[in-house]
Coordinates of C-alpha atoms in Angstrom, one line a residue:
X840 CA 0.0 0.0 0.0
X841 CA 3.0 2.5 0.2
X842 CA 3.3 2.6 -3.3
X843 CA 0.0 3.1 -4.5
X844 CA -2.3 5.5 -3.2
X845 CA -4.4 3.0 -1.0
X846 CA -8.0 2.7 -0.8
X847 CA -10.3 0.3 1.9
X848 CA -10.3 -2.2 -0.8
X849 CA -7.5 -2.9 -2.0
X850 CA -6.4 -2.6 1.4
X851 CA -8.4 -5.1 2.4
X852 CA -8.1 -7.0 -0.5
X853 CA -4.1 -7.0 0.6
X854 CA -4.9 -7.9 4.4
X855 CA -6.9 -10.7 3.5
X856 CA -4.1 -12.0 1.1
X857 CA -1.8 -11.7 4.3
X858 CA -3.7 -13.7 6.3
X859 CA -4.0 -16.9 3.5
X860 CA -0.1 -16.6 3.4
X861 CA 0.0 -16.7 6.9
X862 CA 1.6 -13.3 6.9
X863 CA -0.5 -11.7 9.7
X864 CA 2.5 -9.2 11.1
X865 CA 1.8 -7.4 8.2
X866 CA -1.8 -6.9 9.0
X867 CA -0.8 -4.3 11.3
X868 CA 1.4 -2.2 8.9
X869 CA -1.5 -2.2 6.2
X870 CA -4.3 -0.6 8.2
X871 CA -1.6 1.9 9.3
X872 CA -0.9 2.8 6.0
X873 CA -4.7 2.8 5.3
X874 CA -5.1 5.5 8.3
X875 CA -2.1 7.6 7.7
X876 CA -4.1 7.7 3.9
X877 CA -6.4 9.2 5.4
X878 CA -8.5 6.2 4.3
X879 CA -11.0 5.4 7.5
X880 CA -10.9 1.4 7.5
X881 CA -13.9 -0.2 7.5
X882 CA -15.8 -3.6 9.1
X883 CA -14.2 -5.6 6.5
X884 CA -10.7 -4.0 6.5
X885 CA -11.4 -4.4 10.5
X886 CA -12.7 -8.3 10.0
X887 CA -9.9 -9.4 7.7
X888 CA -7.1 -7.9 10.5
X889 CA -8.5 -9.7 13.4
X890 CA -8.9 -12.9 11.1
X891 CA -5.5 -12.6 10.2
X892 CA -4.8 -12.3 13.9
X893 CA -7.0 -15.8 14.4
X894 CA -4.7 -17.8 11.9
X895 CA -1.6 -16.4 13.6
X896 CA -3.3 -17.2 16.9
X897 CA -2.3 -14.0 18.5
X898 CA -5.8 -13.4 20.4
X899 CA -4.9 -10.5 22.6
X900 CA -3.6 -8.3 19.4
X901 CA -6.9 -9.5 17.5
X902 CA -9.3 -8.1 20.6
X903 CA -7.2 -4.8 20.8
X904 CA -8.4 -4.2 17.0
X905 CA -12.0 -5.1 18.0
X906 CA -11.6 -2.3 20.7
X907 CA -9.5 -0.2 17.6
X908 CA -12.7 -0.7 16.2
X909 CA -15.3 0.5 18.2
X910 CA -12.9 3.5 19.2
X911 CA -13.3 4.6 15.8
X912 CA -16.9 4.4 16.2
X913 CA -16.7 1.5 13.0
X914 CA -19.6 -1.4 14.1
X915 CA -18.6 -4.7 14.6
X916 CA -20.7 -7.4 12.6
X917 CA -21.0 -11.1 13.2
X918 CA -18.2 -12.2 11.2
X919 CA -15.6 -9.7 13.4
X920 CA -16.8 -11.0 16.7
X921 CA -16.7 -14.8 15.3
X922 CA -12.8 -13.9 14.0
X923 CA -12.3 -12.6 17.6
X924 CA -13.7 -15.6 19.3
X925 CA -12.2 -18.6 16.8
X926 CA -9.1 -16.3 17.7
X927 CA -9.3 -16.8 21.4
X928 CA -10.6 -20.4 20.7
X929 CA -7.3 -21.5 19.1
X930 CA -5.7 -19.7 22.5
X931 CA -7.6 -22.0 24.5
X932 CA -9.2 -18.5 26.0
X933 CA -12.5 -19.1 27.4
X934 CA -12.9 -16.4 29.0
X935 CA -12.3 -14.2 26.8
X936 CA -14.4 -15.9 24.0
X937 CA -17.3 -15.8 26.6
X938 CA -17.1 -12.0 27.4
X939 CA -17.1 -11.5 23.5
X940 CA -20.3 -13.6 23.0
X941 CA -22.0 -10.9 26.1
X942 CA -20.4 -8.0 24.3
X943 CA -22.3 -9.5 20.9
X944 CA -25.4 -9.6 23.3
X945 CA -25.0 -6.0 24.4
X946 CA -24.1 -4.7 21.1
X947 CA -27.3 -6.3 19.8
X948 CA -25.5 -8.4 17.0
X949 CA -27.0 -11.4 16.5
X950 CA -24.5 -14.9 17.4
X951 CA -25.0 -17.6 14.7
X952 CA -23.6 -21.3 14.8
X953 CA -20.2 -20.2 14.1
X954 CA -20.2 -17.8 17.1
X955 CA -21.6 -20.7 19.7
X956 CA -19.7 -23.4 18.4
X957 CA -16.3 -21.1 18.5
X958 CA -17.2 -20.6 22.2
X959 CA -18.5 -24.1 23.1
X960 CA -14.7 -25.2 21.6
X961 CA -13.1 -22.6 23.9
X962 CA -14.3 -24.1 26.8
X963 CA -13.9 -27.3 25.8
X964 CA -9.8 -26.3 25.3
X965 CA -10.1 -24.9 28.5
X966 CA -11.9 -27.6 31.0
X967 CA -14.9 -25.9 31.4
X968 CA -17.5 -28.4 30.5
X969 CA -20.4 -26.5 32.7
X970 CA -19.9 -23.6 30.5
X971 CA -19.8 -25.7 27.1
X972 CA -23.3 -27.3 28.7
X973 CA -24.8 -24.1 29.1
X974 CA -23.9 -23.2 26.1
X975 CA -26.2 -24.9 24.5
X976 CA -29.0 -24.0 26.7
X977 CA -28.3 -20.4 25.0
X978 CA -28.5 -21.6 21.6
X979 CA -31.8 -22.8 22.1
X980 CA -32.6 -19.5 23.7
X981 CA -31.3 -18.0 21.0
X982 CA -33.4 -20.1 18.2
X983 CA -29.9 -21.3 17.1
X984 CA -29.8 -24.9 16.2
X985 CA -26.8 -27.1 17.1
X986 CA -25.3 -29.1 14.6
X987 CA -23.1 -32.1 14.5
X988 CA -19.9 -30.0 15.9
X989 CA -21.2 -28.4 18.4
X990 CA -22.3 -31.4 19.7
X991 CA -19.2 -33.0 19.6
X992 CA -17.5 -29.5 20.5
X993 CA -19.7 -30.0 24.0
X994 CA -19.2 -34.1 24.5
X995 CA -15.5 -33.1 24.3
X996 CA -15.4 -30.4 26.8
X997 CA -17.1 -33.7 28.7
X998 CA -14.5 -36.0 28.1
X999 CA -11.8 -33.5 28.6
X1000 CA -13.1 -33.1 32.6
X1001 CA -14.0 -36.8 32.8
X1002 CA -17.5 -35.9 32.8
X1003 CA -19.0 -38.5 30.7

């Protein structure tokens, strides 16, 4: 982008590129470049950084550019918070992944079976079968319908405390 006057798509365009070459440091440096273009990023320049993030399982850096985010007053959709979670799911960060399904909650953006099943994993990774359980109490709540992985996502969270 330092070459070329850059715009939010081909910005974009290149962050996405970064994270399928598993080149996610350089995630940062294009949405710099975006803002010193004075180029506002958007919810999919946003989404591709913290999915970059996810791949290069660097959770903390992918929720400070969800909080980036709603500093610059840019709306965080469904597929930004379901980066953010898978990102702390591969950490094995429960907690984190459950705070981010509340903040979807307060943000009133609707959690699909990506965001439940990214979270039901989490706590599975980290021991917390009661959580996983109650998970699924939520989905129903939520007129979500589980599928064949979160099942499994929940029997292993089970297994993993020797609660089968």
């Amino acid at each position: 982008c330092a070459d070329v006057k850059p715009d939010v798509v081909a910005c974009s365009a290149a962050i996405s590129a970064c994270k399928k070459g598993g080149m996610w440091q350089l995630t940062l440096v294009l949405l710099s470049d975006l803002q010193q273009a004075t180029v506002r990023p958007n919810v999919v320049a946003f989404s591709s950084a913290i999915s970059a993030f996810e791949v290069g399982r660097q959770w903390q850096t992918a929720l400070q550019l969800l909080a980036d985010m709603c500093f610059a007053e840019i709306r965080p959709n469904t597929i930004t918070f379901n980066s953010a979670i898978s990102a702390c799911e591969k950490a094995k960060s429960w907690q984190p992944a459950l705070r981010l399904l509340d903040d979807m909650r307060h943000a009133n953006v609707l959690a699909d079976i990506v965001t439940f099943n990214s979270v039901i994993k989490a706590c599975a990774r980290g021991g917390e079968w009661q959580a996983a359980l109650r998970l699924l109490i939520d989905m129903r709540c939520a007129r979500v319908e589980a599928d064949v992985v979160t099942f499994n996502s929940a029997l292993s969270a089970c297994e993993n405390a020797l609660k089968w």
